[in-house]
Amino acid sequence: QQRLTTIKIILSYLEDKSYELEYETRKDSKDFLNNIHQKSEEDANGNIDFFHMRKAYVTICEWFEKRNCRKEDFTETLKSKVQFIWYKTEEIDPIKVFTRLNIGKIALTDSELIKALFLNESNFKNQNQNAIRLQQIEIANEWDKIEYTLQNDEFWLFIQNDLTFKTITRIDFILDLIRQQEIFGNNGDCGNDEHQTFRYFYNYFNSNKKYINAEWLRKTWLSIKNYFQIFEEWYNDFELYHYVGFLVDSGETIEKLILDFSGDKTKFKESIKQKIYTKIASCNNLLQEYEKGKSKTACYPLLLLYNIQTIIAQNKQLEESKYGMAIFYKFPFHLMKKESWDMEHIDSNTTNPLTIFSEQKEWLNDCLNEITDENLKQEITQFLQESEQPENFDDLVSKIDQHLNIGFERLHEPQNEEEINQKNLIWNYCLLDSGTNRSYGNAIFPAKRRRIIQKDKGENGVSFVPPCTKNVFLKYYNQQTNVLRAWEIQDAKAYLLDINKVLSGAGFIQDQRAEIDNL
C-alpha cells in the first residue's frame, strides 16, 4: 500500500497516469492523488494522510530539481523495471502467511506488529469511525514520541546497560516488560521465540474482540504509556535519576525497580537508598587494601557513588542559594557506558615495569617536561636519541623518582608483608575511561594531569572526565598546596576525607574521620 502510493505520487510528478488509487477509508483520496500537483498546504492540512502525501510530493519535486534527469528516461525505467509481487491466499491465519512469505527478509519488530493491532480499522467495526480515527492518530503520535525519546541514548542508557538492544525499535523493551509482568493477564500460549510479546498482545486483542471500542482502546494504551511515564518521571527527578541510574549500572534490573514503585516517590527513594547501601557493603571500609585478595575493581561502586553524590550535593547547595538554580548538571550515564570505564591508580603502581623500548621512550618524554635538573635532562635526551634499547632505563627511573620526590611525602609501598600498600588504598584510585587509562599507563602524576586537562578541553579526542577525577588532578581537595609535581600523602588524605564526608553525610557509609586521621 505504501509503495503503491509512493509510486503513484512519483508518477504524478512525471505527469503519467498509469493507474489510480483510492482508499475506502480515505474520502476523496483518488481525487487528491490524481491532482496532488495542484494541492496546496492548506488543502492537505485537514487530513493527516493527505498532509504526508503532499509532503512526499514536495520531497520528490526537490529530489528531481537537484538532479539533471530527463523525466522521460526516469518514467520509462520506472515502468519497465519496477514490479509488484502480489500474493493471493485463501489461508485463514494471516500471521503464518506473512511469516512464511517474509523468511529471509527484514522482519518487522514486535512493536511494529503490535502498533498495527492498535491502528487496524477492522478491530473497530460498527464503531464511530471519526472517534476511532482521532483515537488512533493520538496513539500513533504518542507512540512515536515514546520511541523518539527511547532512541535518545542519554535516556535509554539511564534505564538500560545494553548498548545493542535486540531490535532497532526500543519501545519493544516496554512491551516486553508488560508481557513479563502479565499486565493484561495470562493470554495463553505465546511461545518462547522472538515474537512471543507480539503473540501476547495478539491473543489479548483477539480474546476481547466483542469488547473493543474507543474506551477499551484508550485504557489499553494507557497501561502501556504508564510504564514510559514512570521512566520519564524518574529521569526528570534529580535524585531518582542518579540513584536509579547507579542501581541499573550496578546490575539491578529495571523490571525489579518498577515492581517496587508504588507511585510514592518518597518511599521509593528510601527503598532504593537501602539497595545502594547494600550494593556498596563490600567496599564501605575506606581503609581496606585492594589488590590483596580483592581486585581494585571492587571499589568501583563506591567511587561511582561518590561522583554521583558529589553532583547531588552541589545541586542542593545551588538550589538553596540566593539564585535558587534548578538542575545545573546531571551525571552522564550514557557516556560512562559508551566509554567503558576503569579503576585507575592516581600515583602509578610501579609493580608493572616498562620493558618495551617505545613505551620507555614515551614515559621518559612525559618526564622530560617536569625535570629541572640539567644533567638529568641531558641523560634522558641521550636515551631518547638511541636507536637501540640502552640498559640504563631502571637507573634513569630511580634518578627521576628521587628528583621528583624532593620535599614530598609520597605514598609508599610495603617493605614487608605486615605493612599495607598505601598505593592500593582507595585514596589512590579514581574513575577514568579505558581509552585514557591505557594511553598513559605508568605515567608520572604531572603527565597524567596534563592529559586529563587535554581530555576535558576536548583535545586529542573528546572524553567525559568524571567530576571527582578532575578534582583529583587539579589538587582540588588539598587547598594547602600549590605543588603539582606529585600525588602526596596530604593530597590523598584530603581526597579520602572528602569521600568520607560526602558518602557518610548521605548516610551510605559510617563516618570514618577518626580512623583516617590516624593514617
XYZ file of C-alpha atoms in Angstrom:
519
model
C 0.000 0.000 0.000
C 2.745 2.468 0.943
C 4.813 1.587 -2.104
C 1.856 1.843 -4.473
C 1.108 5.274 -3.032
C 4.727 6.415 -3.309
C 4.991 5.328 -6.950
C 1.648 6.969 -7.709
C 2.997 10.254 -6.313
C 6.233 9.910 -8.344
C 4.190 9.260 -11.496
C 2.070 12.335 -10.733
C 5.244 14.427 -10.771
C 6.271 12.714 -14.014
C 2.812 13.550 -15.489
C 1.978 9.878 -16.074
C -1.479 8.436 -15.323
C -0.775 4.699 -15.494
C -3.121 3.848 -12.612
C -5.380 5.326 -9.989
C -5.560 4.683 -6.275
C -8.485 5.052 -3.924
C -8.663 4.158 -0.250
C -12.027 3.028 1.091
C -11.276 4.645 4.464
C -9.952 7.950 3.000
C -12.667 10.076 1.457
C -11.580 11.927 -1.737
C -8.225 10.079 -1.757
C -8.431 9.336 -5.514
C -9.009 12.980 -6.399
C -6.252 14.150 -4.053
C -3.662 11.758 -5.526
C -4.699 12.447 -9.145
C -4.356 16.189 -8.623
C -1.654 16.320 -5.954
C 0.432 18.686 -8.098
C -2.331 21.273 -7.696
C -2.965 20.738 -3.985
C -1.786 23.399 -1.553
C -0.605 23.003 2.008
C -3.993 24.268 3.145
C -5.757 21.554 1.117
C -3.692 18.878 2.892
C -3.924 20.138 6.458
C -7.388 18.756 7.054
C -6.263 15.138 6.778
C -3.125 13.623 8.276
C -2.717 11.194 5.339
C -3.098 13.956 2.754
C -0.567 16.011 4.722
C 2.050 13.259 4.435
C 1.183 12.560 0.786
C 1.764 16.205 -0.112
C 4.972 16.280 1.953
C 6.194 13.261 -0.046
C 5.293 15.044 -3.308
C 7.275 18.161 -2.291
C 10.267 15.972 -1.370
C 10.090 14.182 -4.732
C 9.967 17.505 -6.581
C 13.047 18.754 -4.691
C 14.883 15.485 -5.416
C 14.346 15.796 -9.180
C 15.167 19.514 -9.242
C 18.606 18.820 -7.735
C 19.440 16.289 -10.443
C 19.924 16.586 -14.191
C 17.448 13.836 -15.009
C 15.107 13.612 -18.012
C 11.552 12.817 -16.939
C 11.033 10.568 -19.962
C 14.052 8.376 -19.136
C 13.073 8.055 -15.494
C 9.447 7.233 -16.375
C 10.485 4.552 -18.865
C 12.877 2.923 -16.369
C 10.346 3.036 -13.549
C 7.557 1.466 -15.624
C 9.709 -1.198 -17.244
C 11.895 -2.276 -14.333
C 9.760 -1.977 -11.181
C 7.428 -4.871 -10.432
C 4.998 -5.622 -7.608
C 4.623 -9.152 -6.277
C 1.021 -9.882 -5.307
C 0.330 -12.830 -3.040
C -3.257 -14.038 -3.051
C -4.032 -16.600 -0.389
C -7.057 -18.353 0.980
C -5.278 -19.421 4.156
C -7.020 -18.455 7.383
C -4.047 -17.440 9.530
C -2.542 -14.203 8.091
C 0.362 -14.286 10.573
C 1.589 -17.645 9.281
C 1.300 -16.436 5.690
C 3.179 -13.247 6.480
C 5.936 -15.143 8.310
C 6.344 -17.684 5.508
C 6.482 -15.051 2.775
C 8.991 -12.907 4.664
C 11.553 -15.564 5.576
C 14.941 -14.058 4.741
C 13.521 -10.525 4.540
C 13.910 -7.722 7.086
C 11.465 -8.781 9.761
C 9.038 -6.441 11.452
C 9.720 -5.985 15.151
C 7.121 -6.959 17.739
C 6.392 -3.306 18.421
C 5.621 -2.645 14.735
C 3.226 -5.603 14.672
C 1.600 -4.533 17.964
C 1.230 -0.965 16.703
C -0.728 -2.408 13.759
C -3.164 -4.023 16.243
C -3.930 -0.593 17.694
C -4.309 1.048 14.284
C -6.152 -1.725 12.429
C -9.543 -0.450 11.269
C -11.025 -3.959 11.273
C -10.787 -4.039 15.058
C -13.424 -1.323 15.274
C -16.359 -2.414 13.134
C -19.696 -0.744 13.909
C -17.931 1.973 15.890
C -17.948 5.725 15.412
C -15.228 5.914 12.761
C -14.386 9.572 13.412
C -13.883 8.929 17.129
C -11.790 5.832 16.418
C -9.703 7.713 13.852
C -8.929 10.530 16.303
C -8.014 7.967 18.954
C -5.690 6.188 16.535
C -3.957 9.418 15.486
C -3.392 10.284 19.137
C -1.951 6.827 19.868
C 0.281 6.941 16.789
C 1.672 10.350 17.784
C 2.292 9.305 21.380
C 3.824 6.017 20.223
C 6.282 7.933 18.019
C 7.114 10.324 20.862
C 7.944 7.406 23.188
C 10.125 5.726 20.554
C 11.877 9.027 19.795
C 12.651 9.548 23.495
C 13.928 5.990 23.937
C 16.210 6.450 20.907
C 17.990 9.205 22.850
C 20.945 7.349 24.412
C 21.029 9.734 27.372
C 17.547 8.495 28.332
C 17.966 4.887 27.137
C 21.243 4.200 28.977
C 19.768 5.586 32.174
C 17.351 2.605 32.323
C 19.475 0.131 30.343
C 23.048 -1.181 30.220
C 22.540 -2.679 26.760
C 24.227 -0.624 24.036
C 22.987 -3.013 21.332
C 19.314 -3.722 22.016
C 17.843 -6.752 20.217
C 15.704 -4.636 17.851
C 16.019 -1.240 16.207
C 12.754 -0.136 17.870
C 13.260 0.389 21.607
C 9.618 0.570 22.664
C 9.844 -3.240 22.432
C 11.572 -3.039 25.820
C 8.424 -1.628 27.456
C 6.155 -4.087 25.637
C 8.377 -6.965 26.815
C 8.017 -5.723 30.409
C 4.229 -5.725 30.091
C 4.238 -9.317 28.829
C 6.657 -10.496 31.531
C 4.548 -8.921 34.266
C 1.267 -10.028 32.617
C -0.319 -6.585 32.912
C -3.156 -7.783 30.650
C -3.458 -11.156 32.367
C -2.402 -14.577 31.126
C -3.143 -14.710 27.406
C -2.480 -18.361 26.684
C 0.474 -19.945 24.938
C 2.683 -17.245 23.402
C 5.648 -19.494 22.613
C 9.184 -18.620 23.653
C 10.692 -17.270 20.435
C 11.487 -13.674 19.475
C 7.798 -12.922 18.705
C 6.268 -14.077 21.973
C 5.488 -10.482 23.011
C 3.521 -9.886 19.812
C 1.554 -13.108 20.362
C 0.764 -11.992 23.921
C -0.855 -8.791 22.595
C -2.423 -10.528 19.594
C -4.128 -13.081 21.877
C -5.306 -10.254 24.137
C -6.862 -8.324 21.240
C -8.338 -11.482 19.760
C -9.970 -12.597 23.013
C -11.537 -9.146 23.520
C -12.929 -8.611 20.025
C -16.509 -8.067 21.138
C -15.449 -5.522 23.783
C -13.142 -3.412 21.618
C -14.239 0.208 21.307
C -12.665 3.656 21.697
C -12.721 3.495 25.518
C -11.249 -0.019 25.611
C -8.531 1.117 23.224
C -7.775 4.169 25.380
C -7.416 2.142 28.587
C -5.232 -0.480 26.921
C -2.913 2.193 25.527
C -2.761 3.999 28.900
C -1.445 0.815 30.520
C 1.469 0.860 28.067
C 2.030 4.609 28.291
C 2.100 4.418 32.083
C 5.369 2.454 32.004
C 7.046 5.106 29.894
C 5.701 7.875 32.127
C 7.240 6.180 35.182
C 10.660 6.100 33.470
C 10.187 9.710 32.402
C 9.252 10.706 35.957
C 12.402 9.061 37.329
C 14.523 10.653 34.620
C 13.213 14.146 35.431
C 13.577 13.792 39.220
C 17.168 14.783 40.053
C 17.753 12.331 42.913
C 15.818 9.442 41.364
C 17.715 9.884 38.095
C 21.048 9.449 39.869
C 20.081 6.684 42.312
C 18.155 4.611 39.758
C 20.981 5.141 37.258
C 23.520 3.919 39.818
C 21.485 0.794 40.606
C 20.941 -0.066 36.933
C 24.682 0.296 36.286
C 25.326 -1.934 39.315
C 23.219 -4.746 37.861
C 19.787 -4.058 39.391
C 17.095 -4.756 36.786
C 14.659 -2.036 35.832
C 11.956 -4.751 35.942
C 12.557 -5.215 39.676
C 12.698 -1.475 40.349
C 9.416 -0.783 38.580
C 7.702 -3.522 40.613
C 8.922 -1.783 43.777
C 7.462 1.558 42.687
C 4.007 2.219 44.104
C 3.768 5.825 42.956
C 5.019 7.272 46.246
C 8.373 8.839 45.323
C 9.407 9.494 48.943
C 9.041 5.833 49.928
C 10.653 4.740 46.684
C 13.704 6.934 47.328
C 14.135 5.389 50.752
C 13.903 1.868 49.358
C 16.457 2.465 46.605
C 18.834 4.157 49.060
C 18.711 0.958 51.085
C 19.522 -1.027 47.940
C 22.502 1.254 47.301
C 23.699 0.782 50.882
C 23.688 -2.979 50.243
C 25.483 -2.596 46.882
C 28.488 -0.864 48.469
C 28.622 -3.018 51.622
C 31.749 -4.829 50.417
C 33.714 -1.599 49.920
C 32.341 0.739 52.589
C 35.544 0.453 54.681
C 37.663 3.338 53.384
C 40.856 1.911 54.870
C 40.805 -1.533 53.292
C 43.580 -2.519 50.907
C 42.808 -3.697 47.381
C 44.868 -5.960 45.095
C 45.474 -8.152 48.145
C 42.849 -10.844 47.688
C 40.400 -8.244 46.368
C 40.643 -6.620 42.939
C 40.794 -2.844 42.672
C 37.541 -3.005 40.647
C 35.794 -3.939 43.909
C 35.843 -0.272 44.927
C 34.295 0.873 41.627
C 30.723 1.121 43.084
C 31.945 3.317 45.931
C 33.805 5.738 43.661
C 30.913 5.864 41.186
C 28.509 6.673 44.045
C 30.977 9.292 45.332
C 30.959 11.068 41.953
C 27.168 10.884 41.774
C 26.593 12.045 45.351
C 29.040 14.941 44.836
C 26.863 16.169 41.956
C 23.692 15.766 44.043
C 25.229 17.727 46.946
C 26.410 20.541 44.656
C 22.968 20.797 43.110
C 21.303 21.050 46.531
C 23.656 23.861 47.504
C 22.738 25.780 44.369
C 19.025 25.250 44.980
C 19.402 26.617 48.496
C 21.493 29.591 47.354
C 20.121 33.053 46.660
C 19.941 32.158 42.959
C 17.618 29.201 43.536
C 19.021 27.430 40.495
C 17.431 24.255 39.211
C 19.397 21.303 37.814
C 22.768 22.516 36.566
C 24.436 19.212 35.741
C 23.480 15.526 35.633
C 25.819 12.570 35.710
C 26.048 11.252 32.096
C 25.475 7.503 32.473
C 25.351 7.167 28.671
C 28.924 8.433 28.296
C 30.169 6.258 31.132
C 28.712 3.140 29.500
C 29.887 4.004 25.999
C 33.459 4.734 27.084
C 33.971 1.625 29.272
C 35.408 2.971 32.495
C 38.273 1.576 34.555
C 39.653 2.000 38.034
C 42.971 3.804 37.788
C 45.848 4.453 40.177
C 46.426 8.172 40.682
C 50.060 7.640 41.667
C 51.143 4.901 39.252
C 51.612 1.426 40.578
C 55.252 0.538 39.870
C 54.612 -3.217 40.002
C 54.170 -3.111 36.194
C 57.644 -2.128 34.854
C 58.053 -0.887 31.312
C 60.175 -3.215 29.184
C 59.284 -2.222 25.606
C 61.676 0.382 24.194
C 58.953 2.528 22.599
C 56.999 2.614 25.888
C 60.135 3.532 27.834
C 60.714 6.427 25.416
C 57.116 7.614 25.774
C 57.393 7.546 29.565
C 60.693 9.473 29.538
C 59.269 12.054 27.126
C 56.478 12.741 29.636
C 59.029 13.074 32.433
C 61.268 15.412 30.451
C 58.697 18.218 30.734
C 58.860 18.069 34.523
C 62.648 17.793 35.082
C 64.567 20.919 36.094
C 67.986 19.302 36.696
C 70.012 19.925 33.519
C 72.305 16.908 33.943
C 69.338 14.566 34.343
C 67.586 16.152 31.341
C 70.710 15.513 29.278
C 70.759 11.818 30.302
C 67.092 11.458 29.336
C 67.642 13.210 25.995
C 70.563 10.908 25.205
C 68.410 7.840 25.964
C 65.673 9.154 23.655
C 68.144 9.594 20.810
C 69.353 5.984 20.915
C 68.223 3.704 18.083
C 68.694 0.541 20.140
C 67.444 -0.030 23.675
C 70.037 1.030 26.310
C 70.352 -0.838 29.597
C 70.184 2.179 31.911
C 66.376 2.688 31.956
C 65.934 1.439 35.536
C 68.740 3.736 36.658
C 67.021 6.691 34.997
C 63.704 5.794 36.627
C 65.382 5.804 40.046
C 67.014 9.213 39.414
C 63.760 10.728 38.126
C 61.873 9.356 41.134
C 64.388 10.906 43.539
C 64.306 14.236 41.683
C 60.524 14.486 41.667
C 60.201 13.394 45.299
C 62.439 16.070 46.797
C 60.490 17.685 49.636
C 57.395 15.475 49.125
C 55.948 12.665 51.210
C 54.733 10.176 48.632
C 52.561 7.099 49.069
C 54.873 4.211 49.847
C 54.825 0.535 49.064
C 55.317 -2.033 51.878
C 58.749 -3.200 52.942
C 57.338 -6.393 54.469
C 54.109 -8.444 54.436
C 52.730 -6.774 57.588
C 52.723 -3.273 56.118
C 49.873 -2.019 53.963
C 50.476 -0.845 50.418
C 49.368 2.793 50.512
C 49.098 2.820 46.719
C 46.333 0.213 46.946
C 44.025 2.174 49.252
C 41.016 3.950 47.795
C 42.736 7.317 48.276
C 44.938 6.396 45.294
C 42.106 5.407 42.894
C 39.841 7.348 40.575
C 37.449 6.620 37.700
C 38.672 7.045 34.158
C 37.599 5.905 30.712
C 39.587 2.932 29.474
C 40.984 4.761 26.441
C 42.594 7.471 28.559
C 43.734 4.921 31.123
C 45.543 2.802 28.541
C 47.045 5.874 26.899
C 49.066 6.907 29.912
C 49.732 3.628 31.722
C 52.537 4.203 34.222
C 52.890 7.923 33.538
C 54.008 10.203 36.346
C 51.381 12.384 38.065
C 52.025 15.633 36.126
C 51.826 13.776 32.799
C 48.507 12.231 33.817
C 47.304 15.631 34.970
C 48.243 17.207 31.645
C 46.349 14.554 29.671
C 43.267 14.815 31.868
C 43.153 18.557 31.227
C 43.583 17.952 27.489
C 40.687 15.472 27.554
C 38.471 17.882 29.440
C 39.274 20.648 26.935
C 38.402 18.360 24.027
C 41.963 17.952 22.763
C 43.141 14.573 21.437
C 39.593 13.272 21.378
C 36.665 14.493 23.440
C 36.040 12.409 26.538
C 33.889 12.973 29.602
C 36.036 13.337 32.734
C 34.212 12.424 35.979
C 33.994 15.450 38.314
C 35.928 13.878 41.197
C 38.642 12.604 38.837
C 39.065 16.152 37.547
C 39.208 17.446 41.125
C 41.946 14.935 41.993
C 44.277 16.083 39.223
C 43.556 19.754 39.901
C 44.540 19.227 43.571
C 41.060 20.484 44.484
C 40.844 18.654 47.811
C 44.135 19.842 49.331
C 43.916 23.623 49.409
C 47.159 23.896 51.411
C 49.395 23.031 48.447
C 50.341 24.500 45.109
C 52.641 21.599 44.214
C 51.545 19.851 41.016
C 54.527 17.523 40.536
C 53.332 14.604 42.669
C 50.390 12.970 44.478
C 51.409 13.414 48.128
C 50.150 11.815 51.334
C 48.376 15.049 52.245
C 46.643 15.148 48.855
C 45.480 11.549 49.257
C 44.290 12.186 52.817
C 42.285 15.272 51.816
C 40.699 13.264 48.981
C 39.802 10.434 51.365
C 38.296 12.840 53.890
C 36.052 14.258 51.173
C 34.918 10.771 50.124
C 34.059 10.137 53.772
C 32.251 13.472 54.157
C 30.130 13.113 51.003
C 29.098 9.481 51.495
C 28.678 9.477 55.279
C 26.725 12.752 55.025
C 24.280 10.991 52.694
C 24.047 8.003 55.067
C 25.704 5.458 52.753
C 28.751 4.713 54.966
C 29.781 5.176 58.597
C 31.801 8.286 59.457
C 35.472 7.213 59.480
C 37.234 10.519 60.166
C 38.936 9.270 63.331
C 40.471 6.298 61.524
C 41.563 8.492 58.605
C 43.244 10.993 60.924
C 45.384 8.152 62.309
C 46.763 7.206 58.897
